[in-house]
GROMACS .gro file of C-alpha atoms in nm:
model
  261
    1MET     CA    1   0.923  -0.048  -0.187
    2ASN     CA    2   0.813   0.312  -0.212
    3ILE     CA    3   0.549   0.513  -0.393
    4ARG     CA    4   0.790   0.571  -0.680
    5ASP     CA    5   0.806   0.196  -0.753
    6LEU     CA    6   0.436   0.201  -0.836
    7HIS     CA    7   0.465   0.525  -1.028
    8ASP     CA    8   0.718   0.348  -1.251
    9LEU     CA    9   0.445   0.101  -1.347
   10HIS     CA   10   0.301   0.371  -1.573
   11ASP     CA   11   0.623   0.369  -1.772
   12ASP     CA   12   0.557   0.724  -1.894
   13GLY     CA   13   0.919   0.831  -1.871
   14GLN     CA   14   0.835   1.118  -1.635
   15PRO     CA   15   0.999   1.179  -1.295
   16PRO     CA   16   0.784   1.142  -0.982
   17SER     CA   17   0.548   1.436  -0.925
   18ALA     CA   18   0.606   1.679  -0.640
   19ASP     CA   19   0.304   1.534  -0.461
   20ILE     CA   20   0.441   1.177  -0.474
   21LEU     CA   21   0.786   1.295  -0.360
   22ALA     CA   22   0.625   1.480  -0.069
   23GLY     CA   23   0.437   1.163   0.029
   24GLU     CA   24   0.757   0.958   0.019
   25TYR     CA   25   0.930   1.217   0.239
   26VAL     CA   26   0.655   1.202   0.502
   27LEU     CA   27   0.651   0.820   0.497
   28GLY     CA   28   1.030   0.815   0.547
   29VAL     CA   29   1.104   0.587   0.252
   30LEU     CA   30   1.360   0.814   0.078
   31ASP     CA   31   1.730   0.735   0.103
   32ALA     CA   32   1.968   0.980   0.275
   33ALA     CA   33   2.053   1.177  -0.042
   34GLN     CA   34   1.690   1.201  -0.155
   35ARG     CA   35   1.578   1.308   0.191
   36SER     CA   36   1.843   1.581   0.204
   37GLU     CA   37   1.728   1.712  -0.136
   38ALA     CA   38   1.367   1.706  -0.019
   39GLU     CA   39   1.454   1.902   0.297
   40GLN     CA   40   1.632   2.166   0.089
   41ARG     CA   41   1.329   2.187  -0.137
   42ILE     CA   42   1.102   2.231   0.166
   43ALA     CA   43   1.314   2.525   0.278
   44ASN     CA   44   1.323   2.689  -0.064
   45ASP     CA   45   0.994   2.592  -0.228
   46PRO     CA   46   0.678   2.704  -0.040
   47GLY     CA   47   0.457   2.500  -0.273
   48PHE     CA   48   0.647   2.180  -0.200
   49ALA     CA   49   0.649   2.259   0.174
   50ARG     CA   50   0.271   2.293   0.156
   51LEU     CA   51   0.241   1.947  -0.008
   52VAL     CA   52   0.453   1.795   0.271
   53SER     CA   53   0.227   1.956   0.531
   54GLN     CA   54  -0.081   1.819   0.356
   55TRP     CA   55   0.062   1.466   0.357
   56GLU     CA   56   0.143   1.498   0.729
   57ASN     CA   57  -0.215   1.606   0.798
   58ARG     CA   58  -0.354   1.314   0.593
   59LEU     CA   59  -0.144   1.042   0.752
   60ALA     CA   60  -0.131   1.151   1.118
   61PRO     CA   61  -0.495   1.059   1.201
   62MET     CA   62  -0.461   0.723   1.021
   63LEU     CA   63  -0.145   0.641   1.218
   64ASP     CA   64  -0.307   0.736   1.549
   65ALA     CA   65  -0.600   0.504   1.471
   66LEU     CA   66  -0.371   0.202   1.424
   67GLY     CA   67  -0.267   0.189   1.789
   68SER     CA   68   0.031  -0.013   1.908
   69GLU     CA   69   0.118  -0.345   2.066
   70ALA     CA   70   0.304  -0.413   2.388
   71VAL     CA   71   0.666  -0.511   2.324
   72PRO     CA   72   0.821  -0.787   2.541
   73ALA     CA   73   1.054  -0.637   2.801
   74HIS     CA   74   1.364  -0.814   2.669
   75VAL     CA   75   1.335  -0.693   2.307
   76TRP     CA   76   1.443  -0.329   2.329
   77PRO     CA   77   1.752  -0.392   2.551
   78ARG     CA   78   1.877  -0.646   2.294
   79ILE     CA   79   1.820  -0.405   2.007
   80ARG     CA   80   1.987  -0.116   2.193
   81THR     CA   81   2.287  -0.334   2.277
   82ALA     CA   82   2.320  -0.442   1.911
   83LEU     CA   83   2.323  -0.075   1.810
   84GLY     CA   84   2.593   0.008   2.064
   85TRP     CA   85   2.356   0.202   2.292
   86PRO     CA   86   2.304   0.157   2.667
   87ALA     CA   87   2.078  -0.139   2.736
   88VAL     CA   88   1.840   0.078   2.938
   89ALA     CA   89   1.692   0.393   2.782
   90THR     CA   90   1.728   0.713   2.982
   91SER     CA   91   1.399   0.856   2.851
   92ALA     CA   92   1.064   0.738   2.727
   93PRO     CA   93   1.072   0.573   2.379
   94ARG     CA   94   0.996   0.801   2.088
   95ALA     CA   95   0.733   0.729   1.824
   96TRP     CA   96   0.982   0.569   1.586
   97GLN     CA   97   1.086   0.319   1.854
   98ARG     CA   98   0.738   0.169   1.882
   99THR     CA   99   0.651  -0.156   1.710
  100GLY     CA  100   0.308  -0.024   1.619
  101PHE     CA  101   0.464   0.277   1.447
  102TRP     CA  102   0.665   0.067   1.202
  103GLN     CA  103   0.380  -0.180   1.138
  104GLY     CA  104   0.153   0.114   1.072
  105MET     CA  105   0.397   0.291   0.841
  106THR     CA  106   0.449  -0.027   0.639
  107ALA     CA  107   0.077  -0.068   0.582
  108LEU     CA  108   0.028   0.303   0.518
  109ALA     CA  109   0.308   0.307   0.260
  110ALA     CA  110   0.136   0.033   0.064
  111VAL     CA  111  -0.206   0.197   0.089
  112VAL     CA  112  -0.072   0.537  -0.015
  113ALA     CA  113   0.102   0.366  -0.305
  114LEU     CA  114  -0.235   0.231  -0.422
  115VAL     CA  115  -0.387   0.575  -0.394
  116ALA     CA  116  -0.097   0.720  -0.593
  117VAL     CA  117  -0.163   0.473  -0.876
  118PHE     CA  118  -0.540   0.508  -0.897
  119SER     CA  119  -0.584   0.870  -0.792
  120ARG     CA  120  -0.279   1.063  -0.914
  121GLY     CA  121  -0.380   1.419  -0.963
  122GLN     CA  122  -0.679   1.388  -0.727
  123LEU     CA  123  -0.476   1.470  -0.413
  124GLU     CA  124  -0.417   1.839  -0.491
  125PRO     CA  125  -0.578   2.094  -0.255
  126VAL     CA  126  -0.946   2.153  -0.317
  127ALA     CA  127  -1.009   2.491  -0.477
  128PRO     CA  128  -1.227   2.736  -0.281
  129VAL     CA  129  -1.597   2.694  -0.354
  130ALA     CA  130  -1.748   2.985  -0.546
  131PRO     CA  131  -2.061   3.153  -0.405
  132PRO     CA  132  -2.383   2.979  -0.518
  133VAL     CA  133  -2.549   3.108  -0.833
  134ALA     CA  134  -2.914   3.049  -0.912
  135VAL     CA  135  -2.954   2.836  -1.224
  136THR     CA  136  -3.235   2.651  -1.394
  137PRO     CA  137  -3.231   2.287  -1.279
  138THR     CA  138  -3.137   2.037  -1.544
  139PRO     CA  139  -3.164   1.658  -1.529
  140PRO     CA  140  -2.843   1.512  -1.386
  141PRO     CA  141  -2.634   1.306  -1.627
  142THR     CA  142  -2.608   0.934  -1.575
  143PRO     CA  143  -2.319   0.884  -1.329
  144SER     CA  144  -2.019   0.697  -1.451
  145GLU     CA  145  -1.707   0.586  -1.273
  146PRO     CA  146  -1.403   0.805  -1.350
  147GLU     CA  147  -1.124   0.624  -1.524
  148GLN     CA  148  -0.889   0.698  -1.233
  149ALA     CA  149  -1.142   0.646  -0.951
  150THR     CA  150  -0.995   0.512  -0.626
  151LYS     CA  151  -1.057   0.140  -0.583
  152PRO     CA  152  -1.122  -0.015  -0.240
  153VAL     CA  153  -0.834  -0.204  -0.081
  154THR     CA  154  -0.854  -0.566   0.034
  155PRO     CA  155  -0.581  -0.652   0.289
  156LEU     CA  156  -0.456  -1.010   0.271
  157LEU     CA  157  -0.355  -1.085   0.629
  158HIS     CA  158  -0.125  -1.343   0.783
  159ASP     CA  159  -0.253  -1.554   1.073
  160ASP     CA  160  -0.105  -1.304   1.321
  161GLY     CA  161  -0.310  -1.022   1.167
  162THR     CA  162  -0.023  -0.844   0.992
  163PRO     CA  163  -0.067  -0.752   0.623
  164GLY     CA  164   0.115  -0.961   0.365
  165TRP     CA  165  -0.036  -0.805   0.053
  166LEU     CA  166  -0.286  -0.533  -0.031
  167ALA     CA  167  -0.515  -0.598  -0.327
  168SER     CA  168  -0.724  -0.349  -0.522
  169VAL     CA  169  -0.995  -0.518  -0.729
  170ASP     CA  170  -1.119  -0.364  -1.054
  171LYS     CA  171  -1.404  -0.590  -1.166
  172ALA     CA  172  -1.488  -0.377  -1.471
  173GLN     CA  173  -1.135  -0.415  -1.611
  174GLY     CA  174  -1.084  -0.769  -1.479
  175LYS     CA  175  -0.767  -0.674  -1.293
  176VAL     CA  176  -0.629  -0.699  -0.940
  177LEU     CA  177  -0.342  -0.472  -0.835
  178MET     CA  178  -0.126  -0.659  -0.583
  179VAL     CA  179   0.096  -0.457  -0.350
  180PRO     CA  180   0.316  -0.676  -0.126
  181VAL     CA  181   0.453  -0.578   0.210
  182PRO     CA  182   0.816  -0.673   0.131
  183ALA     CA  183   0.920  -0.999   0.296
  184ALA     CA  184   1.194  -1.261   0.279
  185ALA     CA  185   1.166  -1.540   0.024
  186ASP     CA  186   1.048  -1.883   0.138
  187ALA     CA  187   1.341  -2.084   0.272
  188ALA     CA  188   1.221  -2.394   0.085
  189GLY     CA  189   1.210  -2.211  -0.250
  190ARG     CA  190   0.831  -2.210  -0.278
  191ALA     CA  191   0.650  -1.922  -0.448
  192PRO     CA  192   0.332  -1.738  -0.341
  193GLU     CA  193   0.031  -1.812  -0.563
  194LEU     CA  194  -0.290  -1.607  -0.566
  195TRP     CA  195  -0.629  -1.781  -0.554
  196LEU     CA  196  -0.981  -1.650  -0.609
  197ILE     CA  197  -1.233  -1.845  -0.401
  198PRO     CA  198  -1.601  -1.771  -0.485
  199ALA     CA  199  -1.852  -1.814  -0.202
  200GLY     CA  200  -1.919  -2.187  -0.181
  201GLY     CA  201  -1.688  -2.258  -0.476
  202ALA     CA  202  -1.347  -2.412  -0.538
  203PRO     CA  203  -1.022  -2.210  -0.545
  204ARG     CA  204  -0.921  -2.082  -0.890
  205SER     CA  205  -0.560  -1.985  -0.955
  206LEU     CA  206  -0.476  -1.631  -1.066
  207GLY     CA  207  -0.103  -1.707  -1.093
  208LEU     CA  208   0.212  -1.641  -0.895
  209VAL     CA  209   0.260  -1.305  -0.723
  210SER     CA  210   0.563  -1.105  -0.614
  211ILE     CA  211   0.683  -1.063  -0.256
  212ASN     CA  212   0.868  -0.738  -0.316
  213ARG     CA  213   0.713  -0.545  -0.602
  214ALA     CA  214   0.365  -0.427  -0.699
  215HIS     CA  215   0.212  -0.564  -1.016
  216THR     CA  216  -0.124  -0.620  -1.184
  217VAL     CA  217  -0.291  -0.961  -1.213
  218THR     CA  218  -0.529  -1.015  -1.506
  219VAL     CA  219  -0.841  -1.212  -1.414
  220PRO     CA  220  -0.981  -1.448  -1.684
  221ASP     CA  221  -1.316  -1.336  -1.825
  222ALA     CA  222  -1.483  -1.649  -1.688
  223LEU     CA  223  -1.388  -1.552  -1.331
  224ARG     CA  224  -1.475  -1.180  -1.337
  225GLU     CA  225  -1.822  -1.237  -1.195
  226ALA     CA  226  -1.658  -1.381  -0.883
  227LEU     CA  227  -1.484  -1.049  -0.807
  228VAL     CA  228  -1.756  -0.951  -0.561
  229ASN     CA  229  -1.817  -0.922  -0.190
  230GLY     CA  230  -1.832  -1.269  -0.038
  231SER     CA  231  -1.545  -1.407  -0.244
  232VAL     CA  232  -1.200  -1.450  -0.092
  233LEU     CA  233  -0.847  -1.382  -0.218
  234ALA     CA  234  -0.589  -1.618  -0.069
  235ILE     CA  235  -0.216  -1.679  -0.105
  236THR     CA  236  -0.058  -2.024  -0.075
  237LEU     CA  237   0.302  -2.140  -0.105
  238GLU     CA  238   0.346  -2.356  -0.415
  239PRO     CA  239   0.629  -2.493  -0.632
  240SER     CA  240   0.818  -2.223  -0.821
  241SER     CA  241   0.641  -2.327  -1.143
  242GLY     CA  242   0.296  -2.294  -0.982
  243ALA     CA  243   0.048  -2.538  -0.830
  244PRO     CA  244   0.023  -2.865  -1.022
  245GLN     CA  245  -0.305  -2.908  -1.212
  246GLY     CA  246  -0.420  -2.573  -1.076
  247ILE     CA  247  -0.498  -2.720  -0.734
  248PRO     CA  248  -0.352  -2.562  -0.418
  249THR     CA  249  -0.111  -2.792  -0.237
  250GLY     CA  250   0.070  -2.562   0.008
  251PRO     CA  251  -0.031  -2.379   0.324
  252ILE     CA  252  -0.239  -2.060   0.314
  253ILE     CA  253  -0.014  -1.777   0.430
  254ALA     CA  254  -0.249  -1.481   0.376
  255LYS     CA  255  -0.614  -1.421   0.289
  256GLY     CA  256  -0.884  -1.156   0.285
  257ASP     CA  257  -1.247  -1.102   0.188
  258ILE     CA  258  -1.285  -0.906  -0.134
  259ALA     CA  259  -1.393  -0.544  -0.093
  260THR     CA  260  -1.565  -0.381  -0.390
  261LEU     CA  261  -1.743  -0.054  -0.453
   0.00000   0.00000   0.00000
């Protein structure tokens, strides 16, 4: 999955913007041909090179904050041997060889994808601020949420703490954008089903969700009021046709407390 997959959800027939392409380049999700084209564009297009630099500046602090986990001593020698390399490295591992790096990039790719959907056009450089000019104060207008305002992200985590899905809740529109961290299908043929669990209430099904592609889930009007802090979004494994009688029967594989503005 890359940022372009979510851009396609708009179905506007337009190619990805330069800003989205720059983000994909920095995240490393382009294929070899696309990456080569992007590198040529960096060399020949100062504007595009500037966008790439801006993405690097945005993501570097977030990646540093994620930290890393210790890798068992036997893992890297097995991987190096499978790749045809010496079992023992001759130098310290680089950033891309760290488990934390790839876990972080996976989560960041999904988060940046959400930002690309909700905030396209808001990631351009901020124009210089003009000198202040004295004006007669006027009553401020009643604030309203911009149509493309960024929505908070609710991570749905597995038991080991890794993200399985990222959800962005839009209570006003009654929608939840689900962005999966791509994973293998269940060996038993079960399908992931999304549940909304109000505080102190019973689980209510919001339907089956994808394991490899972002999509929007429509929340019934009767359940919109439950899209608030204190409610929980959970994923269970159910029959491919969905949970019978709308009651969860399978194990919970991911969950997270709803985050709202």
